[in-house]
């Protein structure tokens, strides 16, 4: 057993083409299979590393296609306003932590706003992200998170620093370096920058 957090589950609620989807990780790993264009890369762009830092400017993995929160929320959507959630759950023996991002987009204003949270526990157990009317609005989510003993953030900077300490025990500059590496590794063409001959020499 390990004391490190592992990826346990991830979820998408009312974002992009998803109504609600929960992804289960096996020993911290997740395999997405499907034909080209099925949405595997787009799903990963929404979840990781985005939910770890909330940086909307770095969602796109490929320079060929641009992903934005506004596009994810409103592409093909016929109504004026839409709210949704992205979340990732981490687990280690005796402890679960969920990190998440809430999003609200407006057709008329052509803007997408976001908020951020962590809770000690699992979505569906300690925290519910929707009710009969749909995904919770920002202030209702804030109240639910605080009631569950979690933390709510209006901006990504404080959220990112909190997640870095909570999950990895890292100072802000150290966590920035870790995130930089994660964003680099998730690029589809990252293998083209690796030279096997030079690796063999090390």
Tab-separated table of C-alpha atoms in Angstrom:
chain	number	residue	atom	x	y	z
A	1	UNK	CA	0.000	0.000	0.000
A	2	UNK	CA	1.079	3.585	-0.524
A	3	UNK	CA	0.425	6.806	1.348
A	4	UNK	CA	0.315	8.758	-1.895
A	5	UNK	CA	-2.953	9.864	-3.414
A	6	UNK	CA	-4.033	7.989	-6.537
A	7	UNK	CA	-6.581	8.907	-9.143
A	8	UNK	CA	-9.810	7.171	-8.174
A	9	UNK	CA	-12.699	8.628	-10.187
A	10	UNK	CA	-13.482	11.590	-12.417
A	11	UNK	CA	-16.756	13.096	-13.504
A	12	UNK	CA	-18.343	15.403	-16.051
A	13	UNK	CA	-21.745	16.919	-15.346
A	14	UNK	CA	-23.502	18.892	-18.090
A	15	UNK	CA	-20.336	19.966	-19.912
A	16	UNK	CA	-19.708	19.572	-23.656
A	17	UNK	CA	-21.601	16.531	-24.982
A	18	UNK	CA	-22.001	14.906	-21.582
A	19	UNK	CA	-25.139	14.878	-19.463
A	20	UNK	CA	-23.446	13.034	-16.633
A	21	UNK	CA	-20.536	10.632	-16.772
A	22	UNK	CA	-18.339	9.082	-14.092
A	23	UNK	CA	-15.017	7.505	-15.032
A	24	UNK	CA	-13.563	4.835	-12.741
A	25	UNK	CA	-9.779	4.501	-12.478
A	26	UNK	CA	-8.128	1.129	-11.862
A	27	UNK	CA	-5.050	1.480	-9.645
A	28	UNK	CA	-4.805	5.117	-10.697
A	29	UNK	CA	-5.094	4.370	-14.421
A	30	UNK	CA	-7.791	5.057	-16.992
A	31	UNK	CA	-7.986	3.789	-20.576
A	32	UNK	CA	-10.242	5.618	-23.025
A	33	UNK	CA	-10.919	3.747	-26.259
A	34	UNK	CA	-12.744	4.914	-29.364
A	35	UNK	CA	-12.447	5.911	-32.989
A	36	UNK	CA	-10.699	9.093	-34.072
A	37	UNK	CA	-12.971	12.034	-33.358
A	38	UNK	CA	-14.895	10.219	-30.624
A	39	UNK	CA	-13.824	12.780	-28.014
A	40	UNK	CA	-11.097	11.003	-26.030
A	41	UNK	CA	-8.628	13.911	-26.180
A	42	UNK	CA	-11.349	16.473	-25.524
A	43	UNK	CA	-12.443	14.589	-22.407
A	44	UNK	CA	-8.890	14.512	-21.069
A	45	UNK	CA	-8.457	18.218	-21.831
A	46	UNK	CA	-11.484	18.954	-19.674
A	47	UNK	CA	-10.290	16.889	-16.725
A	48	UNK	CA	-6.499	16.725	-16.427
A	49	UNK	CA	-4.457	18.697	-15.657
A	50	UNK	CA	-7.183	21.397	-15.875
A	51	UNK	CA	-8.982	20.331	-12.686
A	52	UNK	CA	-5.631	20.395	-10.875
A	53	UNK	CA	-4.998	24.086	-11.538
A	54	UNK	CA	-8.065	25.682	-13.154
A	55	UNK	CA	-6.020	27.399	-15.873
A	56	UNK	CA	-8.499	28.005	-18.695
A	57	UNK	CA	-5.761	29.184	-21.047
A	58	UNK	CA	-3.942	25.845	-21.053
A	59	UNK	CA	-6.768	23.411	-21.700
A	60	UNK	CA	-5.868	22.742	-25.327
A	61	UNK	CA	-3.488	19.814	-25.782
A	62	UNK	CA	-2.955	20.331	-29.509
A	63	UNK	CA	-2.124	23.518	-31.381
A	64	UNK	CA	-4.468	22.391	-34.152
A	65	UNK	CA	-7.675	22.696	-32.158
A	66	UNK	CA	-8.597	25.256	-29.508
A	67	UNK	CA	-10.609	24.259	-26.471
A	68	UNK	CA	-12.257	26.872	-24.250
A	69	UNK	CA	-14.818	26.683	-21.471
A	70	UNK	CA	-17.206	28.805	-23.533
A	71	UNK	CA	-16.960	26.444	-26.498
A	72	UNK	CA	-17.346	23.354	-24.314
A	73	UNK	CA	-20.476	24.748	-22.699
A	74	UNK	CA	-22.245	26.283	-25.683
A	75	UNK	CA	-21.198	24.361	-28.813
A	76	UNK	CA	-24.442	22.930	-30.195
A	77	UNK	CA	-26.391	24.078	-27.119
A	78	UNK	CA	-29.684	25.791	-27.913
A	79	UNK	CA	-30.517	27.503	-24.621
A	80	UNK	CA	-29.229	30.798	-23.228
A	81	UNK	CA	-27.397	29.693	-20.081
A	82	UNK	CA	-25.721	26.491	-19.021
A	83	UNK	CA	-24.028	25.329	-15.834
A	84	UNK	CA	-21.927	22.248	-15.244
A	85	UNK	CA	-19.142	20.617	-13.260
A	86	UNK	CA	-15.847	18.835	-13.792
A	87	UNK	CA	-14.300	16.898	-10.921
A	88	UNK	CA	-11.491	14.461	-10.139
A	89	UNK	CA	-11.317	12.259	-7.057
A	90	UNK	CA	-8.112	11.096	-5.382
A	91	UNK	CA	-7.816	8.337	-2.790
A	92	UNK	CA	-5.325	6.811	-0.414
A	93	UNK	CA	-5.899	4.407	2.482
A	94	UNK	CA	-8.532	5.935	4.745
A	95	UNK	CA	-8.885	9.207	2.834
A	96	UNK	CA	-10.655	10.541	-0.259
A	97	UNK	CA	-10.355	14.050	-1.689
A	98	UNK	CA	-12.325	15.536	-4.572
A	99	UNK	CA	-11.178	18.571	-6.567
A	100	UNK	CA	-13.629	20.274	-8.900
A	101	UNK	CA	-14.490	23.177	-11.144
A	102	UNK	CA	-17.937	24.684	-11.633
A	103	UNK	CA	-18.753	26.513	-14.862
A	104	UNK	CA	-21.533	28.829	-15.992
A	105	UNK	CA	-21.768	30.045	-19.586
A	106	UNK	CA	-24.019	32.679	-21.175
A	107	UNK	CA	-24.968	32.807	-24.851
A	108	UNK	CA	-25.897	36.500	-24.762
A	109	UNK	CA	-22.754	37.663	-22.934
A	110	UNK	CA	-20.509	35.119	-24.696
A	111	UNK	CA	-18.668	34.492	-21.451
A	112	UNK	CA	-17.935	31.521	-19.227
A	113	UNK	CA	-17.208	31.979	-15.526
A	114	UNK	CA	-15.827	29.357	-13.186
A	115	UNK	CA	-15.393	28.567	-9.504
A	116	UNK	CA	-13.351	25.907	-7.712
A	117	UNK	CA	-13.597	23.583	-4.730
A	118	UNK	CA	-12.108	20.693	-2.791
A	119	UNK	CA	-13.949	18.407	-0.380
A	120	UNK	CA	-12.727	15.645	1.928
A	121	UNK	CA	-14.745	12.793	0.476
A	122	UNK	CA	-16.530	11.564	-2.615
A	123	UNK	CA	-19.080	13.150	-4.917
A	124	UNK	CA	-22.346	11.385	-4.236
A	125	UNK	CA	-21.413	10.729	-0.607
A	126	UNK	CA	-20.394	14.004	1.057
A	127	UNK	CA	-21.311	16.310	-1.827
A	128	UNK	CA	-24.078	16.427	-4.422
A	129	UNK	CA	-23.520	18.667	-7.451
A	130	UNK	CA	-27.124	18.840	-8.672
A	131	UNK	CA	-30.731	18.752	-7.577
A	132	UNK	CA	-34.040	18.379	-9.404
A	133	UNK	CA	-33.475	21.745	-11.113
A	134	UNK	CA	-30.056	20.733	-12.479
A	135	UNK	CA	-26.441	21.545	-11.561
A	136	UNK	CA	-26.118	23.690	-8.431
A	137	UNK	CA	-25.534	27.415	-8.854
A	138	UNK	CA	-22.304	28.895	-7.488
A	139	UNK	CA	-23.579	30.036	-4.097
A	140	UNK	CA	-25.512	26.837	-3.445
A	141	UNK	CA	-22.376	24.854	-4.240
A	142	UNK	CA	-20.346	27.109	-1.943
A	143	UNK	CA	-22.725	26.372	0.932
A	144	UNK	CA	-22.684	22.632	0.211
A	145	UNK	CA	-18.875	22.530	0.071
A	146	UNK	CA	-18.468	24.449	3.312
A	147	UNK	CA	-21.053	22.224	5.022
A	148	UNK	CA	-18.998	19.201	3.934
A	149	UNK	CA	-15.842	20.687	5.479
A	150	UNK	CA	-14.303	21.612	2.141
A	151	UNK	CA	-12.826	24.743	0.601
A	152	UNK	CA	-14.392	27.002	-2.021
A	153	UNK	CA	-12.455	29.403	-4.268
A	154	UNK	CA	-13.611	32.181	-6.589
A	155	UNK	CA	-10.289	32.358	-8.455
A	156	UNK	CA	-7.864	29.697	-9.730
A	157	UNK	CA	-4.716	31.004	-8.025
A	158	UNK	CA	-5.722	30.221	-4.451
A	159	UNK	CA	-7.311	26.982	-5.585
A	160	UNK	CA	-4.137	25.827	-7.348
A	161	UNK	CA	-1.944	26.599	-4.337
A	162	UNK	CA	-4.362	24.758	-2.047
A	163	UNK	CA	-4.455	21.670	-4.299
A	164	UNK	CA	-0.655	21.604	-4.532
A	165	UNK	CA	-0.345	21.511	-0.746
A	166	UNK	CA	-3.300	19.184	-0.172
A	167	UNK	CA	-2.465	16.448	-2.667
A	168	UNK	CA	1.296	16.711	-3.065
A	169	UNK	CA	2.635	18.737	-0.137
A	170	UNK	CA	4.319	21.137	-2.566
A	171	UNK	CA	5.078	24.840	-2.348
A	172	UNK	CA	3.575	27.000	-5.129
A	173	UNK	CA	6.762	27.148	-7.232
A	174	UNK	CA	7.276	23.390	-6.955
A	175	UNK	CA	3.677	22.717	-7.923
A	176	UNK	CA	3.980	25.051	-10.923
A	177	UNK	CA	6.890	22.930	-12.164
A	178	UNK	CA	4.900	19.731	-11.704
A	179	UNK	CA	1.986	21.177	-13.654
A	180	UNK	CA	4.304	22.352	-16.410
A	181	UNK	CA	5.544	18.787	-16.773
A	182	UNK	CA	2.004	17.374	-16.797
A	183	UNK	CA	0.901	19.770	-19.522
A	184	UNK	CA	3.957	18.870	-21.586
A	185	UNK	CA	3.444	15.116	-21.184
A	186	UNK	CA	-0.204	15.160	-22.223
A	187	UNK	CA	0.544	16.671	-25.661
A	188	UNK	CA	-0.381	14.214	-28.435
A	189	UNK	CA	2.947	14.715	-30.213
A	190	UNK	CA	5.163	14.540	-27.117
A	191	UNK	CA	6.807	11.351	-28.402
A	192	UNK	CA	8.217	13.242	-31.361
A	193	UNK	CA	10.457	15.238	-28.999
A	194	UNK	CA	12.022	12.132	-27.462
A	195	UNK	CA	15.223	10.771	-28.971
A	196	UNK	CA	15.579	7.039	-28.062
A	197	UNK	CA	19.313	7.003	-28.909
A	198	UNK	CA	20.029	9.773	-26.418
A	199	UNK	CA	17.921	8.092	-23.741
A	200	UNK	CA	19.969	4.894	-24.184
A	201	UNK	CA	23.149	6.867	-23.545
A	202	UNK	CA	21.990	8.187	-20.169
